[in-house]
CSV table of C-alpha atoms in Angstrom, one decimal:
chain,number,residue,atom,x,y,z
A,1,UNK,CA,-4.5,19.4,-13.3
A,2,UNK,CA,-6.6,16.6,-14.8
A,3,UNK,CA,-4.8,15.2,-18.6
A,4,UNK,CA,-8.0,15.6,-20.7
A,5,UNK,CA,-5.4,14.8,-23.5
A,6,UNK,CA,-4.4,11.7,-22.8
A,7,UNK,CA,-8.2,10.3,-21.4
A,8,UNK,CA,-9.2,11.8,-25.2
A,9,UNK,CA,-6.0,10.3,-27.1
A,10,UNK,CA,-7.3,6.7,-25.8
A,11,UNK,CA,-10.8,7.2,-25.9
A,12,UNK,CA,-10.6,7.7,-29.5
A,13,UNK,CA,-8.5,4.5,-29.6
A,14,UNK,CA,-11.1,2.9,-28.0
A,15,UNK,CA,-8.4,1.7,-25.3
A,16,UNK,CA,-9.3,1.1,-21.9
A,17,UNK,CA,-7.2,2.2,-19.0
A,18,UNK,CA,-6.0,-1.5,-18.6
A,19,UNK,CA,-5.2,-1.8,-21.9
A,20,UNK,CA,-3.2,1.4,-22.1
A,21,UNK,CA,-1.6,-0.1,-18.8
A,22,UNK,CA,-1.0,-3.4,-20.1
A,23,UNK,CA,0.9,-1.8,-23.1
A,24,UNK,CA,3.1,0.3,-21.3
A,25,UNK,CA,4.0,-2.0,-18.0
A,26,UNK,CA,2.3,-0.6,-15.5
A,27,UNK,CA,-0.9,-0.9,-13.3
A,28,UNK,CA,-4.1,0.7,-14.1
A,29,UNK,CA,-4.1,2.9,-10.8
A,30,UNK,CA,-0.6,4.7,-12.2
A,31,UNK,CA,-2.4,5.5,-15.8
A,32,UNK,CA,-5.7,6.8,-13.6
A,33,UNK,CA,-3.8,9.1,-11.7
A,34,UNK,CA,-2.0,10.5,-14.9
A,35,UNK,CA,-5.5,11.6,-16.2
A,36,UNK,CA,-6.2,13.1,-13.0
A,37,UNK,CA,-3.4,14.5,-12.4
A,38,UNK,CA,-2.2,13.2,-9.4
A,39,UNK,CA,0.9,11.7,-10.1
A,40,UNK,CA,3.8,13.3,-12.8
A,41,UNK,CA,5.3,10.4,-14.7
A,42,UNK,CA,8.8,10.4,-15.4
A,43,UNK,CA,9.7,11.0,-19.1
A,44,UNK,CA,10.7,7.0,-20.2
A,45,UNK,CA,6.6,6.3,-18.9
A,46,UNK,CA,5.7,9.4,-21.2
A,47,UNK,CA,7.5,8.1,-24.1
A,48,UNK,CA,6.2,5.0,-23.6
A,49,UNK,CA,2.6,6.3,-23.6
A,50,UNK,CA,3.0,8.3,-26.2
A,51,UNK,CA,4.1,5.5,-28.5
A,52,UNK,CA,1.2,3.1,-27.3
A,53,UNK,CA,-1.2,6.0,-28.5
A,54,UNK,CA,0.3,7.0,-31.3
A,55,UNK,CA,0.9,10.5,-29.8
A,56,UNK,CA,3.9,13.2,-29.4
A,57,UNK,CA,5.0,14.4,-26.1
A,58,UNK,CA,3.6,18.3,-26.8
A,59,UNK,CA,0.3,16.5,-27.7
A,60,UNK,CA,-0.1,14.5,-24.9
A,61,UNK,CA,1.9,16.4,-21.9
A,62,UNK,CA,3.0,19.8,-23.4
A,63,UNK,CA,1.6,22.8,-20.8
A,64,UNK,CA,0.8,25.5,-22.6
A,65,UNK,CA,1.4,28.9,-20.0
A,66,UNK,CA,0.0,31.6,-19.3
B,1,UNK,CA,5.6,-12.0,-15.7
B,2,UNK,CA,2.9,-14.2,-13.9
B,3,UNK,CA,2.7,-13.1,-10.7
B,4,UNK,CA,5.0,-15.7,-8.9
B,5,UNK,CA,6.8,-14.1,-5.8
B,6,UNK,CA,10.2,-14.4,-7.0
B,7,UNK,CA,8.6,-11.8,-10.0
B,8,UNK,CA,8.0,-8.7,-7.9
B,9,UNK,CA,7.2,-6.2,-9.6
B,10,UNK,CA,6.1,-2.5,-9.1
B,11,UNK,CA,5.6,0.5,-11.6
B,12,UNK,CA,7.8,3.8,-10.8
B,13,UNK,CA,4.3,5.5,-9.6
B,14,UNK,CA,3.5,1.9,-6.7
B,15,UNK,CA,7.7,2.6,-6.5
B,16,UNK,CA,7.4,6.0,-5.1
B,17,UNK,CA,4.4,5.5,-3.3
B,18,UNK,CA,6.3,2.5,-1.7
B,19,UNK,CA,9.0,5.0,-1.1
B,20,UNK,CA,6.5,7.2,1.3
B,21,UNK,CA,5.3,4.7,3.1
B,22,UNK,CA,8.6,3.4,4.4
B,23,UNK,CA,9.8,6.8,5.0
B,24,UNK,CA,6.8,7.4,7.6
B,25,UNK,CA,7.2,3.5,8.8
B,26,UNK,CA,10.3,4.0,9.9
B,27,UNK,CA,9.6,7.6,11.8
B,28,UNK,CA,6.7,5.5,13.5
B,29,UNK,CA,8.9,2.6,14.5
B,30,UNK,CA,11.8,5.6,16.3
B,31,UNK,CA,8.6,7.5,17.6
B,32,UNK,CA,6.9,4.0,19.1
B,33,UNK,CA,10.6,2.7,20.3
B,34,UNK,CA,10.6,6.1,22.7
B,35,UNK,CA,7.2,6.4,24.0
B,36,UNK,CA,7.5,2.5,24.7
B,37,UNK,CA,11.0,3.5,26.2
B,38,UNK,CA,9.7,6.7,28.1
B,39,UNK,CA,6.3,4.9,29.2
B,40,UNK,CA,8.1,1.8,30.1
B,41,UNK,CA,10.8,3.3,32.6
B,42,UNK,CA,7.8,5.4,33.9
B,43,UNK,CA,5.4,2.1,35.5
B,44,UNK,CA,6.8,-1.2,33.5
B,45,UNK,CA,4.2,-2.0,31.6
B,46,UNK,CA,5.1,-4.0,29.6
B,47,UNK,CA,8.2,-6.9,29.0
B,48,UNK,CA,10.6,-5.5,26.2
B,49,UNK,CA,10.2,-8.1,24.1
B,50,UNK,CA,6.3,-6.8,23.4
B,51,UNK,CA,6.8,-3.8,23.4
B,52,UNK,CA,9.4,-3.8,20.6
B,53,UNK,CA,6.9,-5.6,18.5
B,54,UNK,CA,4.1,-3.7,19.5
B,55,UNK,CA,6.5,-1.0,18.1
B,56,UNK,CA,6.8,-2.4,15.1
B,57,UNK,CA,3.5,-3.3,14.3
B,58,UNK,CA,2.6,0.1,14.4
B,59,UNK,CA,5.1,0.9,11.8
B,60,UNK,CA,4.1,-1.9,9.7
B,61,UNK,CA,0.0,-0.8,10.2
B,62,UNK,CA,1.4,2.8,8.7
B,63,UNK,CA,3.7,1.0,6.0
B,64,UNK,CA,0.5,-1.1,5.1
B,65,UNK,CA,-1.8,1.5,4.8
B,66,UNK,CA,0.1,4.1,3.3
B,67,UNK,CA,0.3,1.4,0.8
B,68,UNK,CA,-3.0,0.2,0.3
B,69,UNK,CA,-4.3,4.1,0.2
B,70,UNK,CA,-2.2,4.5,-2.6
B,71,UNK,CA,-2.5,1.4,-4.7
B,72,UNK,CA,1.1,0.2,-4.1
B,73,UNK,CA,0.9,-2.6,-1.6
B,74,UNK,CA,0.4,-5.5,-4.1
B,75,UNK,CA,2.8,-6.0,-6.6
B,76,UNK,CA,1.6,-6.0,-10.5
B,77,UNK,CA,-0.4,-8.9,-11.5
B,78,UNK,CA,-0.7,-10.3,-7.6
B,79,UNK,CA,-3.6,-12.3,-6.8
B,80,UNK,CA,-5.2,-10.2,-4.2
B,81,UNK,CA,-8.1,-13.0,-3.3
B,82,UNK,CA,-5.5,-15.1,-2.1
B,83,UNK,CA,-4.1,-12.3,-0.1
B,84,UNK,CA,-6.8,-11.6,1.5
B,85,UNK,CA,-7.5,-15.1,2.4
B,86,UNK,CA,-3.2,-15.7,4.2
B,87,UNK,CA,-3.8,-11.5,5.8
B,88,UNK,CA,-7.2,-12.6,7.4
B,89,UNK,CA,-5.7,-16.1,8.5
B,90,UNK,CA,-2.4,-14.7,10.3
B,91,UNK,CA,-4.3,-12.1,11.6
B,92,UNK,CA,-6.8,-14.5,13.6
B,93,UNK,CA,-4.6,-17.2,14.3
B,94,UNK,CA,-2.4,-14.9,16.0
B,95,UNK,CA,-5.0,-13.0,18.3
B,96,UNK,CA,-6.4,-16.4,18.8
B,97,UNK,CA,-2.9,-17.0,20.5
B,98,UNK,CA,-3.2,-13.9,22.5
B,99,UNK,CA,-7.1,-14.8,23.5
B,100,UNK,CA,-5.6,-18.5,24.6
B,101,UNK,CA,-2.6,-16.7,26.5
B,102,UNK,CA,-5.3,-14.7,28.0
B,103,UNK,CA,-7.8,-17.1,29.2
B,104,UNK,CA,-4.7,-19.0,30.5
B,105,UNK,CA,-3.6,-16.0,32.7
B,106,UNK,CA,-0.3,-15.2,30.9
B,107,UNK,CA,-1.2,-12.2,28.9
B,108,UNK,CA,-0.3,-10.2,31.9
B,109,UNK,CA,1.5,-11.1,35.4
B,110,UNK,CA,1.9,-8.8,37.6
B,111,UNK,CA,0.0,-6.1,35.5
B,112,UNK,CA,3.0,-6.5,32.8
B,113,UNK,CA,2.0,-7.4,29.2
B,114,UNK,CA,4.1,-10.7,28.6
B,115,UNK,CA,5.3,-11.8,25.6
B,116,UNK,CA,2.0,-13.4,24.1
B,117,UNK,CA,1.6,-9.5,23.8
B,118,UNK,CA,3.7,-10.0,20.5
B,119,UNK,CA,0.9,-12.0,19.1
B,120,UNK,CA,-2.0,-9.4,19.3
B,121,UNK,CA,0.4,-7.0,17.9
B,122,UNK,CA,1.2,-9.0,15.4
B,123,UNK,CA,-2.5,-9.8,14.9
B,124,UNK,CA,-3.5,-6.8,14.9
B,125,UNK,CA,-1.3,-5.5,12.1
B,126,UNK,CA,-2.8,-8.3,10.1
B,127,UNK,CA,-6.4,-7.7,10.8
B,128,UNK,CA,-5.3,-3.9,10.6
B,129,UNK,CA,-3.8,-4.6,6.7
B,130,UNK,CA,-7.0,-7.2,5.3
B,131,UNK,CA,-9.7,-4.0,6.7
B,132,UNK,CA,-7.8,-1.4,5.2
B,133,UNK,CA,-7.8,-3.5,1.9
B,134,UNK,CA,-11.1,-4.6,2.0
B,135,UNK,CA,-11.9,-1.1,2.7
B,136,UNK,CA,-9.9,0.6,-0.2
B,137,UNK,CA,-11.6,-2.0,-2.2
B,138,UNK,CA,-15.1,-1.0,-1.4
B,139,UNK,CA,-13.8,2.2,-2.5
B,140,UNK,CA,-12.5,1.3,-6.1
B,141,UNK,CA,-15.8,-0.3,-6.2
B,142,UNK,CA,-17.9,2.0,-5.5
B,143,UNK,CA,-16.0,4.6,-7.2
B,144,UNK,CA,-17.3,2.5,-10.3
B,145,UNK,CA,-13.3,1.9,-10.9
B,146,UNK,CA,-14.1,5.1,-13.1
B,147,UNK,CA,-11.7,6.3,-15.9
């Protein structure tokens, strides 16, 4: 399931995906396939995202259920 | 962190991607290493030399791409031109070794695949690993490298 979140969270910092990968050590690819869902990062790359955008966890990666 | 060989580097996603690809490498090298085995005791095809690199080449073409596919076969911050350039170079010089063998009559003797077999193996894993990243480049390209 795409992160519409997270591509909304650094579109309104007007971040680019390599600039939100540059700030949290990793490549552009990983922080593409977050957004579309086709990787789960592991919770220190969520922190660390979270933090570069100014974000909590439950804003950026909380699933709401049912 | 400027990209110098001794400074590696993958993220945990290029990690486990990595991960994968070695996984089905080394299931491709044991499945090669029989049928060479099985094929070889059958009409002696080929000296054992070759065919253990021919068996490993095939592992390292599924390594490679596996890789490649998934964005994890350059490290962070590598200078992929460059790669390009030394994957392209190895990969011809080495199936220029295999066409001189050829011409020369030492490719095969006695309808057996000799050792300059190796080579275009070998070559072919190289050529195999600069098309697959050429083509996974057209790809990001043409994909507009979208976010």
């Amino acid at each position: 399931m795409k992160n519409l979140r997270l591509k909304a969270a650094r579109a309104a910092l007007d971040m680019s995906q390599q600039q939100l990968a540059d700030a949290v050590g990793v490549t552009r690819q990983t922080i593409n396939a977050i957004e579309q869902g086709s990787y789960n990062p592991t919770i220190r790359l969520c922190t660390a995202i979270c933090r570069a955008l100014g974000k909590t966890l439950d804003e950026l990666f909380w699933e709401d259920v049912g | 962190m400027n990209g110098k060989f001794g400074e590696v580097r993958y993220d945990e996603r290029q990690t486990a991607v990595r991960g994968r690809a070695f996984k089905w490498g080394y299931v491709t090298l044991l499945a090669g290493l029989i049928v060479y085995c099985i094929t070889d005791g059958i009409w002696s095809w080929c000296v054992p030399l070759t065919g253990c690199a021919a068996a490993m080449s095939f592992s390292l073409i599924v390594v490679c791409c596996i890789c490649i596919d998934g964005d994890a076969y350059w490290w962070m911050d590598a200078g992929r031109a460059g790669q390009y350039v030394v994957c392209a170079v190895i990969g011809l010089a080495n199936l220029g070794l295999a066409l001189l063998a050829g011409l020369e009559g030492d490719l095969f003797v006695d309808g057996r695949l000799q050792e300059p077999g190796a080579n275009l193996a070998l070559g072919c894993v190289f050529v195999s690993v600069f098309v697959a990243a050429a083509v996974k480049r057209l790809q990001d390209r043409e994909a507009g490298e979208q976010e």
